[in-house]
XYZ file of C-alpha atoms in Angstrom:
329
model
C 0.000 0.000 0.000
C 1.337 3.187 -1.204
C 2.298 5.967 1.575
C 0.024 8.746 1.785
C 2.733 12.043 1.553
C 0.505 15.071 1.616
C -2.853 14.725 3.591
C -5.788 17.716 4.737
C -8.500 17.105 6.206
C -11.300 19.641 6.618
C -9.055 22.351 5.161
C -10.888 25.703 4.974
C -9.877 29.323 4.848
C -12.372 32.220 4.614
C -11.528 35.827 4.077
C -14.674 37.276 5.703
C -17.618 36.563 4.473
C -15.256 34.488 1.300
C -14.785 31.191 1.739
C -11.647 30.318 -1.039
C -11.284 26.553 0.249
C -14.178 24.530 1.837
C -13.116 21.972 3.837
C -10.960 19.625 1.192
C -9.433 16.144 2.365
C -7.248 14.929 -0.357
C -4.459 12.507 0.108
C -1.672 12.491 -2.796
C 0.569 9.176 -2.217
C 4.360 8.748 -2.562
C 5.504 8.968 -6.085
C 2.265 9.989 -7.700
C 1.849 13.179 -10.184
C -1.562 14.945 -8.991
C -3.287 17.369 -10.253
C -4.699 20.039 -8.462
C -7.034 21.693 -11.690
C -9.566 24.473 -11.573
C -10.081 28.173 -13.084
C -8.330 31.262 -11.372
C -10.032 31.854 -8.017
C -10.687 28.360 -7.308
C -8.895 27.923 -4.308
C -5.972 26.543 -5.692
C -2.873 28.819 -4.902
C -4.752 29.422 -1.330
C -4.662 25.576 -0.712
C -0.736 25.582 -1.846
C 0.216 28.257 0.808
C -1.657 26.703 3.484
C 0.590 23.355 2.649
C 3.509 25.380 2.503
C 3.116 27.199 5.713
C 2.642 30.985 4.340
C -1.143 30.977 5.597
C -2.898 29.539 8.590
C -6.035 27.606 7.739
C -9.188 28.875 9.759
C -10.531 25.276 10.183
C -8.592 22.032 9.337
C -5.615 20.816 8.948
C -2.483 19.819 6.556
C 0.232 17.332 6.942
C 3.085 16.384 4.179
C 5.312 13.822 5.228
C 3.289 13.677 8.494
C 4.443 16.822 9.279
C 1.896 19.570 10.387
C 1.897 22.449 7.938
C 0.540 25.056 10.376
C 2.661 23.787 13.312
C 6.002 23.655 11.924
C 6.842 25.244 8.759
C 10.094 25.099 8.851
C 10.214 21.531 8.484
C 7.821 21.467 5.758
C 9.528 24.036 3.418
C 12.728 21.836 4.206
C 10.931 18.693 2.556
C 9.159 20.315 -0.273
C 10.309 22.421 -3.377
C 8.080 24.832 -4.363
C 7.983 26.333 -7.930
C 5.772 29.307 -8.124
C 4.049 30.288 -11.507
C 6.381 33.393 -12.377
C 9.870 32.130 -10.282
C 12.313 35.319 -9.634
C 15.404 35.346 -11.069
C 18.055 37.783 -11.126
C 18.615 38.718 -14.295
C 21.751 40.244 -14.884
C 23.317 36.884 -12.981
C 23.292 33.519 -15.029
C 21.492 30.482 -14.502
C 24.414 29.034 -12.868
C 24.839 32.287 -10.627
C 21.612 32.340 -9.895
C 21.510 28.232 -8.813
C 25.217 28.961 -6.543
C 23.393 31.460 -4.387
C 20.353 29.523 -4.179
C 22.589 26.148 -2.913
C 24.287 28.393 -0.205
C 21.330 30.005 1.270
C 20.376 26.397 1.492
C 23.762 25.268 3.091
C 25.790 23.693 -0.151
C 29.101 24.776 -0.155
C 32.652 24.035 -2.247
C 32.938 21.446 -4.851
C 29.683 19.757 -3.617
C 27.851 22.586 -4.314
C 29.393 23.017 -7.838
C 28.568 19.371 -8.747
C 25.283 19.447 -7.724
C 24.676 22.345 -10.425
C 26.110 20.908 -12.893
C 24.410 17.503 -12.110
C 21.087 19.492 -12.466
C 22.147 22.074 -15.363
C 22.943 19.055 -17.637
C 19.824 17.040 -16.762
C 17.518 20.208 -17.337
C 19.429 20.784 -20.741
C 20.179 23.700 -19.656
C 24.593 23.459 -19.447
C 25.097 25.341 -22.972
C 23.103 28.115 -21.530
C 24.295 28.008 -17.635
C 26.736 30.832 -18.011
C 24.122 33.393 -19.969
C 22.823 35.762 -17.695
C 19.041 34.924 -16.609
C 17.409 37.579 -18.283
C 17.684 36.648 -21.829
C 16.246 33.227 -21.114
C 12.950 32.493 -22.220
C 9.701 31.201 -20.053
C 10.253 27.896 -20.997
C 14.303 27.963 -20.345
C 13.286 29.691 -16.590
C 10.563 26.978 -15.694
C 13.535 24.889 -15.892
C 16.273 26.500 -14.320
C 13.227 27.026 -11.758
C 13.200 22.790 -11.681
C 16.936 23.151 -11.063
C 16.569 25.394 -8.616
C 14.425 23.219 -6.006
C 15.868 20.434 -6.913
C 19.329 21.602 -5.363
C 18.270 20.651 -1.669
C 17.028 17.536 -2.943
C 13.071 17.606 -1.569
C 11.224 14.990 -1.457
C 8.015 16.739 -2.544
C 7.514 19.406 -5.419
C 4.604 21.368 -5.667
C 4.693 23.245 -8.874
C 2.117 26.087 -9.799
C 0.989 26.366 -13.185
C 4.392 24.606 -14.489
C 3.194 25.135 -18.332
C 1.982 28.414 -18.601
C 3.266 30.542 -21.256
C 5.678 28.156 -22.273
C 5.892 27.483 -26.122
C 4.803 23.560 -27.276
C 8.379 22.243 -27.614
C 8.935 23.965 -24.336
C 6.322 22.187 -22.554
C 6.866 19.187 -24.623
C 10.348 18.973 -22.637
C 8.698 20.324 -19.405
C 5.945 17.775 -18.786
C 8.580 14.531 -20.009
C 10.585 16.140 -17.148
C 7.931 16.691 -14.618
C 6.673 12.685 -15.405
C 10.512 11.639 -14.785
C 11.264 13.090 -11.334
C 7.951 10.945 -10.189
C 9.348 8.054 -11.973
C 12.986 7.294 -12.008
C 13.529 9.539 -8.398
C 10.469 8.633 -6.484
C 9.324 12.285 -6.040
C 5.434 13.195 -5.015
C 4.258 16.173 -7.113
C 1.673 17.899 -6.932
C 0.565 20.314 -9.839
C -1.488 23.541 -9.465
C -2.777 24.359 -13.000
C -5.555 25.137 -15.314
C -4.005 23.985 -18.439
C -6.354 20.199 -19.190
C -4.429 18.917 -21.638
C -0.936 19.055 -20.413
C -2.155 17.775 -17.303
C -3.835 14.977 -18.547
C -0.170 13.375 -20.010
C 1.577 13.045 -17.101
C -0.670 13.148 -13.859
C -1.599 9.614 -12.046
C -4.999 11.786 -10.414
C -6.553 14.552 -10.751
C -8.881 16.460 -8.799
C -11.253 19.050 -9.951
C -12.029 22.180 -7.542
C -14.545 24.797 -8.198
C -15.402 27.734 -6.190
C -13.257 26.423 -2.966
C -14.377 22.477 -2.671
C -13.454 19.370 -4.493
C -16.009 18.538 -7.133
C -14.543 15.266 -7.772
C -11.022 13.401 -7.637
C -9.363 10.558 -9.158
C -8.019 8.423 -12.353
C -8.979 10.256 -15.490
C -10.438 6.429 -16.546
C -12.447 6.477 -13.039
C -13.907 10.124 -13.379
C -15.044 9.589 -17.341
C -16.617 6.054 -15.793
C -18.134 7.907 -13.204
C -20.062 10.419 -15.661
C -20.927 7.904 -18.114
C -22.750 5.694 -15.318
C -24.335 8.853 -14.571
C -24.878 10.832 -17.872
C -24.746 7.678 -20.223
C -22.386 7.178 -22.984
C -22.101 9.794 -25.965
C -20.828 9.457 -29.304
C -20.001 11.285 -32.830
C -21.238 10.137 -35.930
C -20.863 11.232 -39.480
C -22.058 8.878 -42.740
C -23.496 9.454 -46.202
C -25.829 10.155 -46.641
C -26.703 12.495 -43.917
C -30.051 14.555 -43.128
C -33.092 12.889 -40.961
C -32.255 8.940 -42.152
C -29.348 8.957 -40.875
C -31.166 10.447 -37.703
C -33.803 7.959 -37.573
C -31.342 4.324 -38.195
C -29.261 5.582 -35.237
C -32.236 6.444 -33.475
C -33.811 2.815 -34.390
C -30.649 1.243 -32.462
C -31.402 -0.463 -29.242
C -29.825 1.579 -25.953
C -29.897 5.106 -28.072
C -32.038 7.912 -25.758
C -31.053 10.555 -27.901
C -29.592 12.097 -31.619
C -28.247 15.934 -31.528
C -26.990 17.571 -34.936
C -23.943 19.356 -33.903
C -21.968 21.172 -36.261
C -22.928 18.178 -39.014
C -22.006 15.390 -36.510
C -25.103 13.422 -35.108
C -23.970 13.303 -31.286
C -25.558 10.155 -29.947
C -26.346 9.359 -26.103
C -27.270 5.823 -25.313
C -27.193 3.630 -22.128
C -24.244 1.958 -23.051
C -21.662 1.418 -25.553
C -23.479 0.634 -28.664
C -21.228 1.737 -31.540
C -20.684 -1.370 -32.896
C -24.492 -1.765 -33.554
C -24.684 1.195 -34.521
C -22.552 1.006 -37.174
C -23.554 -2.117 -37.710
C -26.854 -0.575 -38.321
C -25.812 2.138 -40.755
C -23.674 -0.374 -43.238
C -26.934 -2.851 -43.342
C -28.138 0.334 -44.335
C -26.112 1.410 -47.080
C -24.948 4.087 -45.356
C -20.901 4.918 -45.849
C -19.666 5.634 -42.179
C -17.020 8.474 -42.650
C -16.458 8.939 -38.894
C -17.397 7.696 -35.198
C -15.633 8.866 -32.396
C -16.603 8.694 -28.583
C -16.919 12.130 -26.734
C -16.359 12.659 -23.246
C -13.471 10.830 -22.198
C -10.819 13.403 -22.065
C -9.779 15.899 -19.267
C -11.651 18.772 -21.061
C -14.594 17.091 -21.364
C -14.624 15.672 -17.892
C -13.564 18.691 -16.105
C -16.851 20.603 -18.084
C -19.091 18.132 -16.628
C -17.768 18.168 -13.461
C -17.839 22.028 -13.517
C -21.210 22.301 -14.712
C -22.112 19.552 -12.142
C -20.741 22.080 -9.134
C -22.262 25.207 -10.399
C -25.617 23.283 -10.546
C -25.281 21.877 -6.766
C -24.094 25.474 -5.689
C -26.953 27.485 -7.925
C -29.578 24.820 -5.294
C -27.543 25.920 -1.718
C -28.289 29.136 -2.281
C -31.747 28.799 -3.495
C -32.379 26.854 -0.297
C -30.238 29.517 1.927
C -31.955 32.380 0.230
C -35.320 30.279 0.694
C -34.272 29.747 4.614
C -33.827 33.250 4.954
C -37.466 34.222 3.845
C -38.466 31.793 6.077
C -37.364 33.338 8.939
């Protein structure tokens, strides 16, 4: 059974009459990617300061490593590297500047010091560029002198906010095979703050979805599209010739089909189950020429949607039944 490295439980912090996170429990286990997805003002970078110490929760608690985050800080920060979404550099220094003062505020001294940057310059990529000053790097180049950076005290846990973020394809390309690597050959727990779905979705183990300051759901990307298809049913694209209302009706006259949409000249069917082999079983008995069938709803985008519709639905009823309370009284 895999160790459980960060834990809360009942985490909540309100600003006033605001509450930003309502009382999460989430448990990310040794070695695992998560990630920690949602729009700006979800709760997210509120939740990452409370694990890191810089805020006090008003109810709840935090642990990494079994360490309490409110309690003692110090230890904490000593355990986890944290990579901010904009990390300062100074940039008339170079990277490898930049890295030497960071490894002696943390303790490193001498040749140690010296071959731990270079150990972490050359697996970032970054040793033709360690000697240009910091400045002329670009976003992607500082996310991973930023890697290089935590890395240097050797933490056991990264927590990395909004890693990708105005970092060019190739750049994140290199970014995310990195980010999947420290879980995998070193052992590391990460956990990722970020809004970006589809970079997420290629290297995290779990997700888990907040909106507006709770946890709308959590888990495999497999187990959360499962989940909504048990409760939604399953959907599917289809395109054949010819189109128009027959093509509407035959998929409509296949057993487990509740429903045909025409969406931007696709036929988006919703069934009970899986039923796209009869379905296109149905269409060649037919005569019809199937040009494409694809299943909808199984990727991050998709799934986070529902789930986000889902929470904005529940929330829309509490306050219809607070604001209904209130005329009661």
């Amino acid at each position: 059974m895999a160790r459980t490295i960060i834990e809360t439980r009942g985490l909540t912090k309100r600003y006033g009459s605001v509450t930003a996170v309502d009382e999460l429990e989430l448990r990310v286990e040794e070695g695992e990617v998560f990630g920690l997805l949602g729009p700006n003002g979800a709760g997210k970078t509120t939740t990452t300061l409370m694990l890191l110490g810089l805020t006090e929760p008003t109810a709840g608690s935090a642990t990494i490593e079994g360490v309490d985050c409110t309690r003692d800080p110090i230890r904490v920060k000593r355990a986890v590297g944290y990579l901010p979404d904009n990390m300062g550099f100074y940039p008339d220094m170079t990277g490898r500047e930049n890295l030497r003062m960071t490894g002696k505020m943390n303790g490193l001294r001498g040749n140690a010091l010296e071959e731990r940057i270079d150990q972490l310059l050359a697996r970032m990529g970054m040793t033709e560029a360690a000697d240009r000053r910091a400045g002329t790097y670009s976003k992607g180049m500082k996310q991973r002198l930023g890697i290089a950076d935590i890395l240097l005290k050797d933490p056991d846990v990264l927590i990395l906010d909004e890693p990708t973020n105005g970092v060019d394809p190739e750049g994140i390309r290199e970014l995310t095979a990195l980010i999947r690597e420290l879980a995998d050959r070193d052992g590391r727990t990460i956990l990722i703050s970020s809004h970006q779905l589809h970079q997420i979705q290629q290297i995290c183990d779990r997700v888990g979805i907040f909106v507006q300051g709770r946890l709308a759901a959590c888990g495999r990307i497999g187990e959360l599209a499962e989940q909504l298809e048990k409760e939604n049913g399953y959907c599917f694209a289809v395109a054949a010739q010819p189109g128009g209302a027959a093509l509407e009706e035959t998929l409509k006259s296949v057993e487990g089909v509740t429903r045909v949409d025409v969406e931007d000249g696709l036929c988006v069917v919703r069934a009970s189950a899986d039923v796209r082999a009869a379905a296109a079983k149905r269409l060649i008995e037919r005569d019809f020429q199937l040009t494409y069938l694809q299943k909808r709803g199984g990727d991050l985008d998709d799934i986070y949607a529902k789930y986000f519709e889902k929470a904005g639905e529940i929330n829309a009823g509490k306050r219809k039944d607070g604001h209904r309370a209130r005329q009661a009284r």
